């Protein structure tokens, strides 16, 4: 079945710097790759997603890239702000509806 | 007010007892999921259901059971066979995989289960 590995587990950056979180997946049939942000004590919420027919997607300060050949995808956050501090999860979804998450990255943005 | 609701928010269970966590959605979603969240281990899939009266095991189904008798409801029972049940449990729903197109999952607020 699908397995998703996420790195790093913790990431600390200065406000204004960029942050990059990387994920790899095992099932080449996976075709949907969402990213979720979970603030302390709250539910995970979708911030951006990408489908397998697209290599890159951008939404303001966040972007996601997908390399199907290498089976990895990454989240890029530019001009980080303290409110970006949270736990970020990547996920992969093969046909059939399973949604498998990575282990999470705790991002800390220091003012 | 549309959404996905989990209850209760906090739950305490004695060892050896079964306990059922509730998950209800009024989003008209076909797909529903149960995840367990432990520190440093991300969200691990327990069970998922793509349609009423059908569900599939996830990666950590042992010691858990579910039912999907109604589209709106997907209760999770933590049985006495689950050796380490203390965790944060999250339910989610999505439109489903119509035309093989997976979509955004919406999460409930979670239930924190503690075995005492």
PDB file of C-alpha atoms in Angstrom:
ATOM      1  CA  UNK A   1       0.000   0.000   0.000  1.00  0.00           C
ATOM      2  CA  UNK A   2       0.906   3.664  -0.107  1.00  0.00           C
ATOM      3  CA  UNK A   3       3.568   4.965   2.266  1.00  0.00           C
ATOM      4  CA  UNK A   4       4.447   8.644   2.699  1.00  0.00           C
ATOM      5  CA  UNK A   5       7.677   9.893   4.247  1.00  0.00           C
ATOM      6  CA  UNK A   6       7.984  13.544   5.295  1.00  0.00           C
ATOM      7  CA  UNK A   7      11.082  15.575   6.205  1.00  0.00           C
ATOM      8  CA  UNK A   8      12.156  17.385   8.249  1.00  0.00           C
ATOM      9  CA  UNK A   9      10.187  16.647  11.411  1.00  0.00           C
ATOM     10  CA  UNK A  10      10.970  20.105  12.799  1.00  0.00           C
ATOM     11  CA  UNK A  11      11.978  23.287  10.999  1.00  0.00           C
ATOM     12  CA  UNK A  12      12.876  26.641  12.484  1.00  0.00           C
ATOM     13  CA  UNK A  13      13.273  29.750  10.307  1.00  0.00           C
ATOM     14  CA  UNK A  14      13.541  33.478  10.782  1.00  0.00           C
ATOM     15  CA  UNK A  15      10.609  35.626   9.784  1.00  0.00           C
ATOM     16  CA  UNK A  16      10.908  36.540   6.121  1.00  0.00           C
ATOM     17  CA  UNK A  17      12.940  33.462   5.191  1.00  0.00           C
ATOM     18  CA  UNK A  18      11.654  30.611   3.049  1.00  0.00           C
ATOM     19  CA  UNK A  19      10.672  27.171   4.332  1.00  0.00           C
ATOM     20  CA  UNK A  20      10.705  23.928   2.361  1.00  0.00           C
ATOM     21  CA  UNK A  21       9.121  20.631   3.426  1.00  0.00           C
ATOM     22  CA  UNK A  22       9.657  17.487   1.381  1.00  0.00           C
ATOM     23  CA  UNK A  23       7.653  14.284   0.994  1.00  0.00           C
ATOM     24  CA  UNK A  24       8.142  11.053  -0.880  1.00  0.00           C
ATOM     25  CA  UNK A  25       5.500   8.471  -1.718  1.00  0.00           C
ATOM     26  CA  UNK A  26       5.676   4.830  -2.738  1.00  0.00           C
ATOM     27  CA  UNK A  27       2.592   4.114  -4.869  1.00  0.00           C
ATOM     28  CA  UNK A  28       3.117   5.356  -8.424  1.00  0.00           C
ATOM     29  CA  UNK A  29      -0.673   5.216  -8.941  1.00  0.00           C
ATOM     30  CA  UNK A  30      -1.269   8.021  -6.420  1.00  0.00           C
ATOM     31  CA  UNK A  31      -2.767  10.984  -8.211  1.00  0.00           C
ATOM     32  CA  UNK A  32      -3.720  13.550  -5.576  1.00  0.00           C
ATOM     33  CA  UNK A  33      -1.351  15.276  -3.151  1.00  0.00           C
ATOM     34  CA  UNK A  34      -2.806  17.695  -0.579  1.00  0.00           C
ATOM     35  CA  UNK A  35      -1.025  19.676   2.121  1.00  0.00           C
ATOM     36  CA  UNK A  36      -2.662  20.428   5.465  1.00  0.00           C
ATOM     37  CA  UNK A  37      -1.827  22.927   8.197  1.00  0.00           C
ATOM     38  CA  UNK A  38      -2.707  22.152  11.806  1.00  0.00           C
ATOM     39  CA  UNK A  39      -2.445  24.948  14.337  1.00  0.00           C
ATOM     40  CA  UNK A  40      -2.153  24.078  18.003  1.00  0.00           C
ATOM     41  CA  UNK A  41      -5.405  22.641  19.328  1.00  0.00           C
ATOM     42  CA  UNK A  42      -7.177  22.916  15.982  1.00  0.00           C
ATOM     43  CA  UNK A  43      -8.211  20.585  13.193  1.00  0.00           C
ATOM     44  CA  UNK A  44      -6.048  20.133  10.076  1.00  0.00           C
ATOM     45  CA  UNK A  45      -7.071  22.381   7.192  1.00  0.00           C
ATOM     46  CA  UNK A  46      -6.156  22.179   3.522  1.00  0.00           C
ATOM     47  CA  UNK A  47      -3.763  24.880   2.333  1.00  0.00           C
ATOM     48  CA  UNK A  48      -2.928  23.676  -1.164  1.00  0.00           C
ATOM     49  CA  UNK A  49      -3.183  20.538  -3.278  1.00  0.00           C
ATOM     50  CA  UNK A  50      -1.841  19.254  -6.569  1.00  0.00           C
ATOM     51  CA  UNK A  51      -2.889  16.528  -8.975  1.00  0.00           C
ATOM     52  CA  UNK A  52      -0.591  14.209 -10.837  1.00  0.00           C
ATOM     53  CA  UNK A  53      -1.115  15.908 -14.208  1.00  0.00           C
ATOM     54  CA  UNK A  54       0.421  19.151 -12.886  1.00  0.00           C
ATOM     55  CA  UNK A  55       4.055  19.808 -11.974  1.00  0.00           C
ATOM     56  CA  UNK A  56       3.679  22.974  -9.916  1.00  0.00           C
ATOM     57  CA  UNK A  57       0.957  25.035  -8.297  1.00  0.00           C
ATOM     58  CA  UNK A  58       1.196  28.374  -6.520  1.00  0.00           C
ATOM     59  CA  UNK A  59      -1.136  30.304  -4.240  1.00  0.00           C
ATOM     60  CA  UNK A  60       0.290  33.598  -2.985  1.00  0.00           C
ATOM     61  CA  UNK A  61       3.190  32.715  -0.641  1.00  0.00           C
ATOM     62  CA  UNK A  62       2.817  28.960  -0.867  1.00  0.00           C
ATOM     63  CA  UNK A  63       3.689  26.645  -3.729  1.00  0.00           C
ATOM     64  CA  UNK A  64       3.832  22.913  -4.251  1.00  0.00           C
ATOM     65  CA  UNK A  65       5.970  21.021  -6.752  1.00  0.00           C
ATOM     66  CA  UNK A  66       5.521  17.427  -7.862  1.00  0.00           C
ATOM     67  CA  UNK A  67       8.069  15.121  -9.480  1.00  0.00           C
ATOM     68  CA  UNK A  68       6.198  11.976 -10.532  1.00  0.00           C
ATOM     69  CA  UNK A  69       9.291  10.224 -11.825  1.00  0.00           C
ATOM     70  CA  UNK A  70      11.062  10.535  -8.495  1.00  0.00           C
ATOM     71  CA  UNK A  71       7.802  10.197  -6.535  1.00  0.00           C
ATOM     72  CA  UNK A  72       8.381  13.245  -4.407  1.00  0.00           C
ATOM     73  CA  UNK A  73       6.598  16.525  -3.786  1.00  0.00           C
ATOM     74  CA  UNK A  74       7.483  19.602  -1.810  1.00  0.00           C
ATOM     75  CA  UNK A  75       5.839  22.550  -0.087  1.00  0.00           C
ATOM     76  CA  UNK A  76       7.484  25.948  -0.368  1.00  0.00           C
ATOM     77  CA  UNK A  77       6.528  28.873   1.842  1.00  0.00           C
ATOM     78  CA  UNK A  78       8.112  32.214   1.025  1.00  0.00           C
ATOM     79  CA  UNK A  79       8.331  35.347   3.183  1.00  0.00           C
ATOM     80  CA  UNK A  80       7.383  33.359   6.278  1.00  0.00           C
ATOM     81  CA  UNK A  81       5.418  35.060   9.056  1.00  0.00           C
ATOM     82  CA  UNK A  82       4.923  34.071  12.716  1.00  0.00           C
ATOM     83  CA  UNK A  83       1.360  32.993  11.902  1.00  0.00           C
ATOM     84  CA  UNK A  84       2.794  30.329   9.587  1.00  0.00           C
ATOM     85  CA  UNK A  85       3.982  28.496  12.713  1.00  0.00           C
ATOM     86  CA  UNK A  86       2.076  25.190  12.821  1.00  0.00           C
ATOM     87  CA  UNK A  87       2.376  21.508  11.993  1.00  0.00           C
ATOM     88  CA  UNK A  88       2.230  20.772   8.269  1.00  0.00           C
ATOM     89  CA  UNK A  89       1.186  17.403   6.827  1.00  0.00           C
ATOM     90  CA  UNK A  90       1.585  16.118   3.309  1.00  0.00           C
ATOM     91  CA  UNK A  91      -0.627  13.338   1.994  1.00  0.00           C
ATOM     92  CA  UNK A  92      -0.964  11.087  -1.034  1.00  0.00           C
ATOM     93  CA  UNK A  93      -4.099   9.501  -2.401  1.00  0.00           C
ATOM     94  CA  UNK A  94      -4.115   6.525  -4.765  1.00  0.00           C
ATOM     95  CA  UNK A  95      -7.209   5.660  -6.826  1.00  0.00           C
ATOM     96  CA  UNK A  96      -9.853   4.111  -4.597  1.00  0.00           C
ATOM     97  CA  UNK A  97     -10.005   6.846  -2.026  1.00  0.00           C
ATOM     98  CA  UNK A  98      -7.345   6.134   0.591  1.00  0.00           C
ATOM     99  CA  UNK A  99      -5.667   9.271   1.938  1.00  0.00           C
ATOM    100  CA  UNK A 100      -2.285   8.548   3.530  1.00  0.00           C
ATOM    101  CA  UNK A 101      -0.451  11.216   5.514  1.00  0.00           C
ATOM    102  CA  UNK A 102       3.189  11.867   6.271  1.00  0.00           C
ATOM    103  CA  UNK A 103       4.499  12.183   9.807  1.00  0.00           C
ATOM    104  CA  UNK A 104       4.209  15.965   9.945  1.00  0.00           C
ATOM    105  CA  UNK A 105       6.638  18.897  10.148  1.00  0.00           C
ATOM    106  CA  UNK A 106       6.532  21.328  13.029  1.00  0.00           C
ATOM    107  CA  UNK A 107       7.399  24.728  11.567  1.00  0.00           C
ATOM    108  CA  UNK A 108       8.476  27.519  13.881  1.00  0.00           C
ATOM    109  CA  UNK A 109       8.858  31.036  12.499  1.00  0.00           C
ATOM    110  CA  UNK A 110      10.832  33.290  14.820  1.00  0.00           C
ATOM    111  CA  UNK A 111      10.135  37.023  14.734  1.00  0.00           C
TER     112      UNK A 111
ATOM    113  CA  UNK B   1     -24.464  25.328   9.411  1.00  0.00           C
ATOM    114  CA  UNK B   2     -22.656  22.659   7.388  1.00  0.00           C
ATOM    115  CA  UNK B   3     -19.745  20.698   8.717  1.00  0.00           C
ATOM    116  CA  UNK B   4     -18.368  17.603  10.341  1.00  0.00           C
ATOM    117  CA  UNK B   5     -18.919  17.062  14.048  1.00  0.00           C
ATOM    118  CA  UNK B   6     -17.179  14.722  16.434  1.00  0.00           C
ATOM    119  CA  UNK B   7     -18.354  13.945  19.935  1.00  0.00           C
ATOM    120  CA  UNK B   8     -17.424  13.908  22.677  1.00  0.00           C
ATOM    121  CA  UNK B   9     -14.394  16.196  22.732  1.00  0.00           C
ATOM    122  CA  UNK B  10     -12.846  14.319  25.664  1.00  0.00           C
ATOM    123  CA  UNK B  11     -13.495  10.697  26.591  1.00  0.00           C
ATOM    124  CA  UNK B  12     -12.201   8.573  29.418  1.00  0.00           C
ATOM    125  CA  UNK B  13     -12.324   4.816  29.326  1.00  0.00           C
ATOM    126  CA  UNK B  14     -11.464   2.146  31.820  1.00  0.00           C
ATOM    127  CA  UNK B  15      -9.207  -0.652  30.671  1.00  0.00           C
ATOM    128  CA  UNK B  16     -11.176  -3.545  29.212  1.00  0.00           C
ATOM    129  CA  UNK B  17     -14.130  -1.418  28.103  1.00  0.00           C
ATOM    130  CA  UNK B  18     -15.293  -0.727  24.576  1.00  0.00           C
ATOM    131  CA  UNK B  19     -16.050   2.890  23.686  1.00  0.00           C
ATOM    132  CA  UNK B  20     -17.671   4.481  20.632  1.00  0.00           C
ATOM    133  CA  UNK B  21     -16.658   7.801  19.105  1.00  0.00           C
ATOM    134  CA  UNK B  22     -19.251   9.665  17.095  1.00  0.00           C
ATOM    135  CA  UNK B  23     -18.705  11.352  13.725  1.00  0.00           C
ATOM    136  CA  UNK B  24     -21.523  13.083  11.828  1.00  0.00           C
ATOM    137  CA  UNK B  25     -21.407  15.197   8.671  1.00  0.00           C
ATOM    138  CA  UNK B  26     -24.075  17.192   6.838  1.00  0.00           C
ATOM    139  CA  UNK B  27     -21.921  17.985   3.804  1.00  0.00           C
ATOM    140  CA  UNK B  28     -23.496  15.227   1.698  1.00  0.00           C
ATOM    141  CA  UNK B  29     -20.071  13.645   1.380  1.00  0.00           C
ATOM    142  CA  UNK B  30     -19.736  10.033   0.262  1.00  0.00           C
ATOM    143  CA  UNK B  31     -16.315   9.353   1.770  1.00  0.00           C
ATOM    144  CA  UNK B  32     -15.476   9.287   5.469  1.00  0.00           C
ATOM    145  CA  UNK B  33     -12.250   8.484   7.312  1.00  0.00           C
ATOM    146  CA  UNK B  34     -10.935   7.823  10.807  1.00  0.00           C
ATOM    147  CA  UNK B  35      -7.382   8.757  11.779  1.00  0.00           C
ATOM    148  CA  UNK B  36      -5.371   8.396  14.934  1.00  0.00           C
ATOM    149  CA  UNK B  37      -2.903  11.155  15.786  1.00  0.00           C
ATOM    150  CA  UNK B  38       0.044  10.500  18.100  1.00  0.00           C
ATOM    151  CA  UNK B  39       2.968  12.891  18.642  1.00  0.00           C
ATOM    152  CA  UNK B  40       5.633  12.437  15.956  1.00  0.00           C
ATOM    153  CA  UNK B  41       3.617   9.870  13.992  1.00  0.00           C
ATOM    154  CA  UNK B  42       1.351  12.028  11.908  1.00  0.00           C
ATOM    155  CA  UNK B  43      -2.140  10.925  11.018  1.00  0.00           C
ATOM    156  CA  UNK B  44      -2.505   7.178  10.703  1.00  0.00           C
ATOM    157  CA  UNK B  45      -5.506   5.766   8.852  1.00  0.00           C
ATOM    158  CA  UNK B  46      -7.713   3.406  10.866  1.00  0.00           C
ATOM    159  CA  UNK B  47     -10.707   2.847   8.558  1.00  0.00           C
ATOM    160  CA  UNK B  48     -12.284   4.554   5.589  1.00  0.00           C
ATOM    161  CA  UNK B  49     -15.575   4.298   3.771  1.00  0.00           C
ATOM    162  CA  UNK B  50     -16.397   5.411   0.250  1.00  0.00           C
ATOM    163  CA  UNK B  51     -20.081   4.501   0.313  1.00  0.00           C
ATOM    164  CA  UNK B  52     -22.860   3.507   2.693  1.00  0.00           C
ATOM    165  CA  UNK B  53     -22.666  -0.077   3.962  1.00  0.00           C
ATOM    166  CA  UNK B  54     -19.057  -0.456   2.815  1.00  0.00           C
ATOM    167  CA  UNK B  55     -15.760   0.291   4.541  1.00  0.00           C
ATOM    168  CA  UNK B  56     -12.109  -0.689   4.247  1.00  0.00           C
ATOM    169  CA  UNK B  57      -9.324  -1.235   6.752  1.00  0.00           C
ATOM    170  CA  UNK B  58      -6.561   1.309   6.927  1.00  0.00           C
ATOM    171  CA  UNK B  59      -3.029   0.789   8.181  1.00  0.00           C
ATOM    172  CA  UNK B  60      -3.858   0.360  11.900  1.00  0.00           C
ATOM    173  CA  UNK B  61      -7.335  -1.245  12.001  1.00  0.00           C
ATOM    174  CA  UNK B  62      -6.560  -3.857  14.662  1.00  0.00           C
ATOM    175  CA  UNK B  63      -8.585  -3.268  17.822  1.00  0.00           C
ATOM    176  CA  UNK B  64     -11.049  -0.924  16.089  1.00  0.00           C
ATOM    177  CA  UNK B  65     -14.397  -1.408  14.351  1.00  0.00           C
ATOM    178  CA  UNK B  66     -16.691   0.877  12.342  1.00  0.00           C
ATOM    179  CA  UNK B  67     -20.095   0.920  10.699  1.00  0.00           C
ATOM    180  CA  UNK B  68     -21.570   2.997   7.886  1.00  0.00           C
ATOM    181  CA  UNK B  69     -25.317   2.475   8.035  1.00  0.00           C
ATOM    182  CA  UNK B  70     -26.076   6.069   7.056  1.00  0.00           C
ATOM    183  CA  UNK B  71     -24.281   8.443   4.715  1.00  0.00           C
ATOM    184  CA  UNK B  72     -24.037  11.072   7.463  1.00  0.00           C
ATOM    185  CA  UNK B  73     -22.583   8.881  10.183  1.00  0.00           C
ATOM    186  CA  UNK B  74     -19.372   6.880  10.631  1.00  0.00           C
ATOM    187  CA  UNK B  75     -18.937   5.835  14.290  1.00  0.00           C
ATOM    188  CA  UNK B  76     -15.682   4.307  15.492  1.00  0.00           C
ATOM    189  CA  UNK B  77     -15.586   1.724  18.292  1.00  0.00           C
ATOM    190  CA  UNK B  78     -12.355   1.298  20.192  1.00  0.00           C
ATOM    191  CA  UNK B  79     -12.448  -2.222  21.559  1.00  0.00           C
ATOM    192  CA  UNK B  80     -10.654  -3.787  24.492  1.00  0.00           C
ATOM    193  CA  UNK B  81      -8.387  -5.497  21.957  1.00  0.00           C
ATOM    194  CA  UNK B  82      -6.689  -2.169  21.196  1.00  0.00           C
ATOM    195  CA  UNK B  83      -3.595  -2.311  23.387  1.00  0.00           C
ATOM    196  CA  UNK B  84      -2.718   1.371  23.448  1.00  0.00           C
ATOM    197  CA  UNK B  85      -5.902   3.359  22.777  1.00  0.00           C
ATOM    198  CA  UNK B  86      -4.942   6.641  24.425  1.00  0.00           C
ATOM    199  CA  UNK B  87      -4.682   9.089  21.508  1.00  0.00           C
ATOM    200  CA  UNK B  88      -6.327  11.915  19.609  1.00  0.00           C
ATOM    201  CA  UNK B  89      -8.856  10.650  17.047  1.00  0.00           C
ATOM    202  CA  UNK B  90      -9.816  12.643  13.968  1.00  0.00           C
ATOM    203  CA  UNK B  91     -12.701  11.987  11.626  1.00  0.00           C
ATOM    204  CA  UNK B  92     -12.767  13.420   8.103  1.00  0.00           C
ATOM    205  CA  UNK B  93     -15.034  13.433   5.082  1.00  0.00           C
ATOM    206  CA  UNK B  94     -14.693  14.235   1.397  1.00  0.00           C
ATOM    207  CA  UNK B  95     -16.911  14.302  -1.662  1.00  0.00           C
ATOM    208  CA  UNK B  96     -15.502  10.949  -2.652  1.00  0.00           C
ATOM    209  CA  UNK B  97     -13.882   9.363  -5.636  1.00  0.00           C
ATOM    210  CA  UNK B  98     -16.551   9.875  -8.271  1.00  0.00           C
ATOM    211  CA  UNK B  99     -14.855   9.673 -11.631  1.00  0.00           C
ATOM    212  CA  UNK B 100     -11.713   8.606  -9.770  1.00  0.00           C
ATOM    213  CA  UNK B 101     -11.026  12.186  -8.711  1.00  0.00           C
ATOM    214  CA  UNK B 102      -9.989  12.424  -5.085  1.00  0.00           C
ATOM    215  CA  UNK B 103     -10.884  15.666  -3.343  1.00  0.00           C
ATOM    216  CA  UNK B 104     -10.218  17.751  -0.246  1.00  0.00           C
ATOM    217  CA  UNK B 105     -10.924  16.111   3.095  1.00  0.00           C
ATOM    218  CA  UNK B 106     -12.593  18.162   5.850  1.00  0.00           C
ATOM    219  CA  UNK B 107     -11.787  17.279   9.439  1.00  0.00           C
ATOM    220  CA  UNK B 108     -13.791  17.273  12.633  1.00  0.00           C
ATOM    221  CA  UNK B 109     -12.473  18.835  15.839  1.00  0.00           C
ATOM    222  CA  UNK B 110     -11.270  15.513  17.181  1.00  0.00           C
ATOM    223  CA  UNK B 111     -11.866  13.373  20.258  1.00  0.00           C
ATOM    224  CA  UNK B 112      -9.150  12.904  22.855  1.00  0.00           C
ATOM    225  CA  UNK B 113      -9.459   9.431  24.359  1.00  0.00           C
ATOM    226  CA  UNK B 114      -7.710   8.591  27.598  1.00  0.00           C
ATOM    227  CA  UNK B 115      -7.612   5.161  29.193  1.00  0.00           C
ATOM    228  CA  UNK B 116      -7.662   5.345  32.979  1.00  0.00           C
TER     229      UNK B 116
END
